[in-house]
Amino acid sequence: MKVLAFNSSPRMEKGNTALILTPFLEGMREAGAEDELFYTRKLKINSCTGEFNCWLKNPGKCYQDDDMNLLYPKLREADILVFATPVYVDGVSGPMKNLMDRMLPLLQPFCELRDGHCRHPLREGNEHGKVVLVSNSGFWEMDNFDPLLVHMKAFCKNASRQFAGALLRPHGPELRRMMKMGLPIDDILEAAKEAGRQLVKNGKMSSETLKIISRELMPLETYVQILNTSFARASLQKL
Ligand SMILES: Cc1cc2nc3c(=O)[nH]c(=O)nc-3n(C[C@H](O)[C@H](O)[C@H](O)COP(=O)(O)O)c2cc1C
């Protein structure tokens, strides 16, 4: 089973998104999957220029010469795609959106009706693989992920892929701080690993496991206080 993962946090392995992505990939590896991880920050992925060259002039190929050329064969073969992104202004980060937009050459230009809805079928040679979202938000509430979930589910319908679920970590920055302080958060990291094992072994992740990953770290009011205190301290240090 081939797993292709992208982390679009500009903070890469030092970021909060990586804290959940790393054990998730470990779990999949333990269950026998082969994984490959790319940081979009290290890749050159231009934005789509919207000429539809990949549909009209040169079917299935983008005319742009950048790192998507390296990724297209991998995207075609992947059984599981993992999109890991921090919440940026209520959506995926910019580089992740570029990557998703540039997947257009994998689709045919023709429309078919599926459940009474227009869809572009995948071109031949593409796996109808699964998609997992791994995301991290600065705000406390779970509903900060709603726009990303709607987007990712719609993307899967359009790209003829199956949405396999999401590993969501609200008030994410606290996780690293609590880890550094030696506070008990191992259940969260273990649940991320377990979700990886489950996905490879059973083809799905249990809602109980995903709930542990998103569990409350502290009450909302405490989080707001800590956040404001640390911002105030950081501003004072600059004076
Ligand atoms: C440009 C920018 C926009 C952000 N927008 C949101 C947002 O809309 N909602 C939210 O909950 N957090 C938002 N955040 C906070 C990040 O999602 C949060 O800090 C996350 O843990 C960062 O993950 P990382 O360390 O992997 O990059 C934003 C951060 C940045 C830099």
Short mmCIF file of C-alpha atoms and ligand atoms in Angstrom, two decimals:
data_model
loop_
_atom_site.label_atom_id
_atom_site.label_comp_id
_atom_site.label_asym_id
_atom_site.label_seq_id
_atom_site.Cartn_x
_atom_site.Cartn_y
_atom_site.Cartn_z
CA MET A 1 0.00 0.00 0.00
CA LYS A 2 1.48 3.34 -1.09
CA VAL A 3 0.97 6.41 1.08
CA LEU A 4 1.82 9.84 -0.28
CA ALA A 5 1.80 12.58 2.34
CA PHE A 6 2.15 16.35 2.06
CA ASN A 7 2.76 18.72 4.94
CA SER A 8 2.06 22.31 3.92
CA SER A 9 3.04 23.96 7.19
CA PRO A 10 5.86 26.43 6.47
CA ARG A 11 7.21 25.40 9.89
CA MET A 12 7.66 21.88 8.52
CA GLU A 13 8.88 19.28 11.07
CA LYS A 14 9.06 21.92 13.84
CA GLY A 15 5.39 22.85 13.41
CA ASN A 16 2.27 21.72 15.23
CA THR A 17 0.84 19.88 12.23
CA ALA A 18 3.90 17.58 12.18
CA LEU A 19 3.27 16.55 15.79
CA ILE A 20 0.20 14.57 14.70
CA LEU A 21 1.33 13.69 11.18
CA THR A 22 4.56 11.99 12.35
CA PRO A 23 2.95 9.31 14.57
CA PHE A 24 0.13 8.86 12.02
CA LEU A 25 2.67 7.96 9.31
CA GLU A 26 4.58 5.77 11.79
CA GLY A 27 1.39 3.82 12.49
CA MET A 28 0.77 3.26 8.77
CA ARG A 29 4.38 2.13 8.32
CA GLU A 30 4.05 -0.28 11.26
CA ALA A 31 0.97 -1.77 9.59
CA GLY A 32 2.99 -2.43 6.42
CA ALA A 33 2.42 0.65 4.24
CA GLU A 34 5.19 2.41 2.29
CA ASP A 35 5.08 6.12 2.88
CA GLU A 36 6.67 9.15 1.28
CA LEU A 37 6.42 12.61 2.82
CA PHE A 38 6.90 15.93 1.05
CA TYR A 39 7.03 19.39 2.60
CA THR A 40 5.47 21.86 0.17
CA ARG A 41 7.92 24.49 1.44
CA LYS A 42 10.76 22.52 -0.14
CA LEU A 43 8.90 22.11 -3.43
CA LYS A 44 8.37 24.53 -6.28
CA ILE A 45 4.66 24.32 -7.05
CA ASN A 46 3.44 27.28 -9.07
CA SER A 47 -0.19 28.26 -8.99
CA CYS A 48 -2.44 27.07 -11.83
CA THR A 49 -2.58 29.64 -14.63
CA GLY A 50 -6.03 28.48 -15.76
CA GLU A 51 -5.46 28.06 -19.53
CA PHE A 52 -6.78 24.46 -19.50
CA ASN A 53 -3.72 23.38 -21.51
CA CYS A 54 -3.77 20.11 -19.54
CA TRP A 55 -7.28 19.39 -20.86
CA LEU A 56 -7.21 20.88 -24.36
CA LYS A 57 -3.72 21.21 -25.88
CA ASN A 58 -1.77 18.53 -24.08
CA PRO A 59 -4.27 16.16 -22.37
CA GLY A 60 -3.15 15.01 -18.94
CA LYS A 61 -0.02 17.20 -18.87
CA CYS A 62 0.58 20.58 -17.31
CA TYR A 63 2.78 22.86 -19.40
CA GLN A 64 4.52 24.30 -16.32
CA ASP A 65 7.99 23.02 -15.55
CA ASP A 66 8.15 22.68 -11.78
CA ASP A 67 8.12 20.00 -9.06
CA MET A 68 4.63 18.82 -10.01
CA ASN A 69 6.42 16.82 -12.74
CA LEU A 70 8.02 14.77 -9.97
CA LEU A 71 4.71 14.42 -8.11
CA TYR A 72 2.28 13.46 -10.92
CA PRO A 73 3.46 9.81 -11.21
CA LYS A 74 3.36 9.47 -7.42
CA LEU A 75 -0.13 11.01 -7.21
CA ARG A 76 -1.36 8.55 -9.86
CA GLU A 77 -0.09 5.54 -7.91
CA ALA A 78 -0.95 6.49 -4.33
CA ASP A 79 -3.49 4.34 -2.47
CA ILE A 80 -3.71 6.89 0.32
CA LEU A 81 -3.12 10.64 0.00
CA VAL A 82 -2.51 12.53 3.23
CA PHE A 83 -3.03 16.29 3.11
CA ALA A 84 -1.58 17.83 6.27
CA THR A 85 -2.14 21.56 6.67
CA PRO A 86 -2.52 24.15 9.41
CA VAL A 87 -5.80 26.09 9.26
CA TYR A 88 -4.92 29.32 7.47
CA VAL A 89 -7.70 31.94 7.37
CA ASP A 90 -10.35 29.22 7.60
CA GLY A 91 -8.92 27.07 4.84
CA VAL A 92 -5.92 25.05 3.73
CA SER A 93 -2.62 26.94 3.46
CA GLY A 94 -1.70 28.54 0.11
CA PRO A 95 0.86 25.93 -1.01
CA MET A 96 -1.64 23.13 -0.27
CA LYS A 97 -4.27 24.87 -2.40
CA ASN A 98 -1.75 25.20 -5.25
CA LEU A 99 -1.03 21.48 -5.02
CA MET A 100 -4.75 20.63 -5.08
CA ASP A 101 -5.42 22.98 -8.02
CA ARG A 102 -2.52 21.50 -9.96
CA MET A 103 -4.09 18.02 -9.70
CA LEU A 104 -6.48 19.02 -12.50
CA PRO A 105 -4.46 17.16 -15.21
CA LEU A 106 -5.34 13.89 -13.44
CA LEU A 107 -8.99 14.47 -14.36
CA GLN A 108 -10.71 14.29 -17.73
CA PRO A 109 -12.29 17.47 -19.09
CA PHE A 110 -15.54 15.64 -19.88
CA CYS A 111 -18.33 15.76 -17.35
CA GLU A 112 -20.39 12.82 -16.23
CA LEU A 113 -23.46 12.83 -14.04
CA ARG A 114 -22.93 11.09 -10.72
CA ASP A 115 -25.93 11.14 -8.38
CA GLY A 116 -27.35 13.91 -10.56
CA HIS A 117 -24.22 16.06 -10.09
CA CYS A 118 -21.53 17.13 -12.63
CA ARG A 119 -18.19 15.39 -12.06
CA HIS A 120 -14.94 15.01 -14.01
CA PRO A 121 -13.87 11.34 -14.16
CA LEU A 122 -10.28 10.43 -13.28
CA ARG A 123 -8.03 9.68 -16.25
CA GLU A 124 -7.02 6.07 -16.79
CA GLY A 125 -3.99 4.96 -14.79
CA ASN A 126 -5.00 6.85 -11.66
CA GLU A 127 -5.79 5.04 -8.44
CA HIS A 128 -9.16 5.88 -6.91
CA GLY A 129 -7.38 6.12 -3.59
CA LYS A 130 -8.35 7.37 -0.16
CA VAL A 131 -7.73 10.88 1.16
CA VAL A 132 -7.00 11.81 4.78
CA LEU A 133 -6.89 15.34 6.18
CA VAL A 134 -4.51 16.13 9.05
CA SER A 135 -5.03 19.61 10.40
CA ASN A 136 -4.13 21.90 13.25
CA SER A 137 -5.87 25.08 14.34
CA GLY A 138 -4.84 27.96 16.57
CA PHE A 139 -8.37 28.62 17.76
CA TRP A 140 -9.85 26.40 20.44
CA GLU A 141 -13.08 25.15 18.88
CA MET A 142 -13.58 22.12 16.60
CA ASP A 143 -15.82 24.13 14.26
CA ASN A 144 -12.71 25.94 12.97
CA PHE A 145 -12.17 22.84 10.83
CA ASP A 146 -15.65 22.92 9.25
CA PRO A 147 -14.62 24.84 6.08
CA LEU A 148 -11.66 22.48 5.49
CA LEU A 149 -13.82 19.40 5.99
CA VAL A 150 -16.41 20.66 3.50
CA HIS A 151 -13.62 21.47 1.05
CA MET A 152 -11.83 18.13 1.41
CA LYS A 153 -15.07 16.13 1.03
CA ALA A 154 -16.01 18.11 -2.09
CA PHE A 155 -12.47 17.63 -3.47
CA CYS A 156 -12.82 13.86 -3.00
CA LYS A 157 -16.14 13.77 -4.82
CA ASN A 158 -14.71 15.77 -7.73
CA ALA A 159 -11.48 13.80 -7.83
CA SER A 160 -13.21 10.37 -7.57
CA ARG A 161 -11.45 9.60 -4.35
CA GLN A 162 -12.77 8.40 -1.03
CA PHE A 163 -12.61 10.70 1.98
CA ALA A 164 -11.30 8.45 4.76
CA GLY A 165 -11.51 10.92 7.66
CA ALA A 166 -9.55 13.61 9.44
CA LEU A 167 -7.06 13.90 12.31
CA LEU A 168 -7.93 17.31 13.76
CA ARG A 169 -6.03 19.05 16.55
CA PRO A 170 -7.76 22.21 17.81
CA HIS A 171 -5.85 24.63 20.09
CA GLY A 172 -2.90 22.87 18.50
CA PRO A 173 -0.06 25.15 19.68
CA GLU A 174 -0.74 24.04 23.28
CA LEU A 175 0.18 20.44 22.48
CA ARG A 176 3.87 21.25 21.93
CA ARG A 177 3.98 23.50 24.98
CA MET A 178 2.42 20.80 27.16
CA MET A 179 4.84 18.23 25.74
CA LYS A 180 7.80 20.44 26.66
CA MET A 181 6.40 20.80 30.18
CA GLY A 182 6.10 17.01 30.49
CA LEU A 183 2.31 17.16 30.83
CA PRO A 184 0.38 14.02 29.86
CA ILE A 185 -0.47 14.10 26.14
CA ASP A 186 0.88 10.67 25.13
CA ASP A 187 -2.67 9.37 24.60
CA ILE A 188 -3.02 11.84 21.70
CA LEU A 189 0.22 10.80 19.99
CA GLU A 190 -0.62 7.12 20.52
CA ALA A 191 -4.12 7.66 19.06
CA ALA A 192 -2.57 9.28 15.94
CA LYS A 193 -0.36 6.21 15.53
CA GLU A 194 -3.30 3.89 16.12
CA ALA A 195 -5.36 5.76 13.49
CA GLY A 196 -2.54 5.03 11.00
CA ARG A 197 -2.51 1.33 11.86
CA GLN A 198 -6.31 1.13 11.62
CA LEU A 199 -6.45 2.84 8.24
CA VAL A 200 -3.97 0.40 6.69
CA LYS A 201 -5.29 -2.73 8.41
CA ASN A 202 -9.06 -2.07 8.38
CA GLY A 203 -9.41 0.54 5.62
CA LYS A 204 -10.93 3.00 8.11
CA MET A 205 -10.23 4.88 11.33
CA SER A 206 -12.50 4.57 14.34
CA SER A 207 -14.34 7.65 15.55
CA GLU A 208 -13.24 6.90 19.15
CA THR A 209 -9.58 7.07 18.11
CA LEU A 210 -10.09 10.31 16.16
CA LYS A 211 -11.88 11.83 19.14
CA ILE A 212 -8.84 11.26 21.37
CA ILE A 213 -6.65 13.19 18.87
CA SER A 214 -9.04 16.16 19.13
CA ARG A 215 -9.66 15.96 22.85
CA GLU A 216 -9.80 19.11 24.95
CA LEU A 217 -6.42 20.09 26.39
CA MET A 218 -7.80 22.80 28.67
CA PRO A 219 -10.95 24.91 29.07
CA LEU A 220 -11.53 27.65 26.49
CA GLU A 221 -11.09 30.51 28.97
CA THR A 222 -7.73 29.14 30.20
CA TYR A 223 -6.51 28.78 26.61
CA VAL A 224 -7.44 32.38 25.75
CA GLN A 225 -5.64 33.58 28.88
CA ILE A 226 -2.45 31.62 28.09
CA LEU A 227 -2.52 32.78 24.47
CA ASN A 228 -2.95 36.44 25.39
CA THR A 229 -0.30 36.28 28.10
CA SER A 230 2.24 34.75 25.73
CA PHE A 231 1.45 37.32 22.99
CA ALA A 232 1.76 40.14 25.54
CA ARG A 233 5.13 38.75 26.73
CA ALA A 234 6.39 38.43 23.15
CA SER A 235 5.39 42.04 22.41
CA LEU A 236 7.14 43.30 25.57
CA GLN A 237 10.36 41.47 24.64
CA LYS A 238 10.42 43.43 21.38
CA LEU A 239 10.26 46.81 23.12
C1 LIG B 1 -1.57 33.15 8.22
C2 LIG B 1 -2.20 32.37 9.35
C3 LIG B 1 -3.58 32.22 9.37
C4 LIG B 1 -4.18 31.46 10.39
N1 LIG B 1 -5.54 31.31 10.38
C5 LIG B 1 -6.14 30.58 11.35
C6 LIG B 1 -7.56 30.42 11.35
O1 LIG B 1 -8.28 30.92 10.48
N2 LIG B 1 -8.12 29.68 12.33
C7 LIG B 1 -7.36 29.07 13.30
O2 LIG B 1 -7.91 28.38 14.16
N3 LIG B 1 -5.99 29.21 13.32
C8 LIG B 1 -5.38 29.96 12.37
N4 LIG B 1 -3.99 30.09 12.37
C9 LIG B 1 -3.19 29.40 13.41
C10 LIG B 1 -2.56 28.09 12.94
O3 LIG B 1 -3.53 27.26 12.34
C11 LIG B 1 -1.96 27.35 14.13
O4 LIG B 1 -0.99 28.15 14.76
C12 LIG B 1 -1.35 26.00 13.78
O5 LIG B 1 -1.11 25.29 14.96
C13 LIG B 1 -0.06 26.16 12.98
O6 LIG B 1 0.42 24.89 12.62
P1 LIG B 1 1.96 24.68 12.19
O7 LIG B 1 2.80 24.97 13.39
O8 LIG B 1 2.06 23.25 11.73
O9 LIG B 1 2.22 25.62 11.05
C14 LIG B 1 -3.38 30.85 11.39
C15 LIG B 1 -1.98 31.03 11.36
C16 LIG B 1 -1.39 31.77 10.35
C17 LIG B 1 0.11 31.97 10.33
#
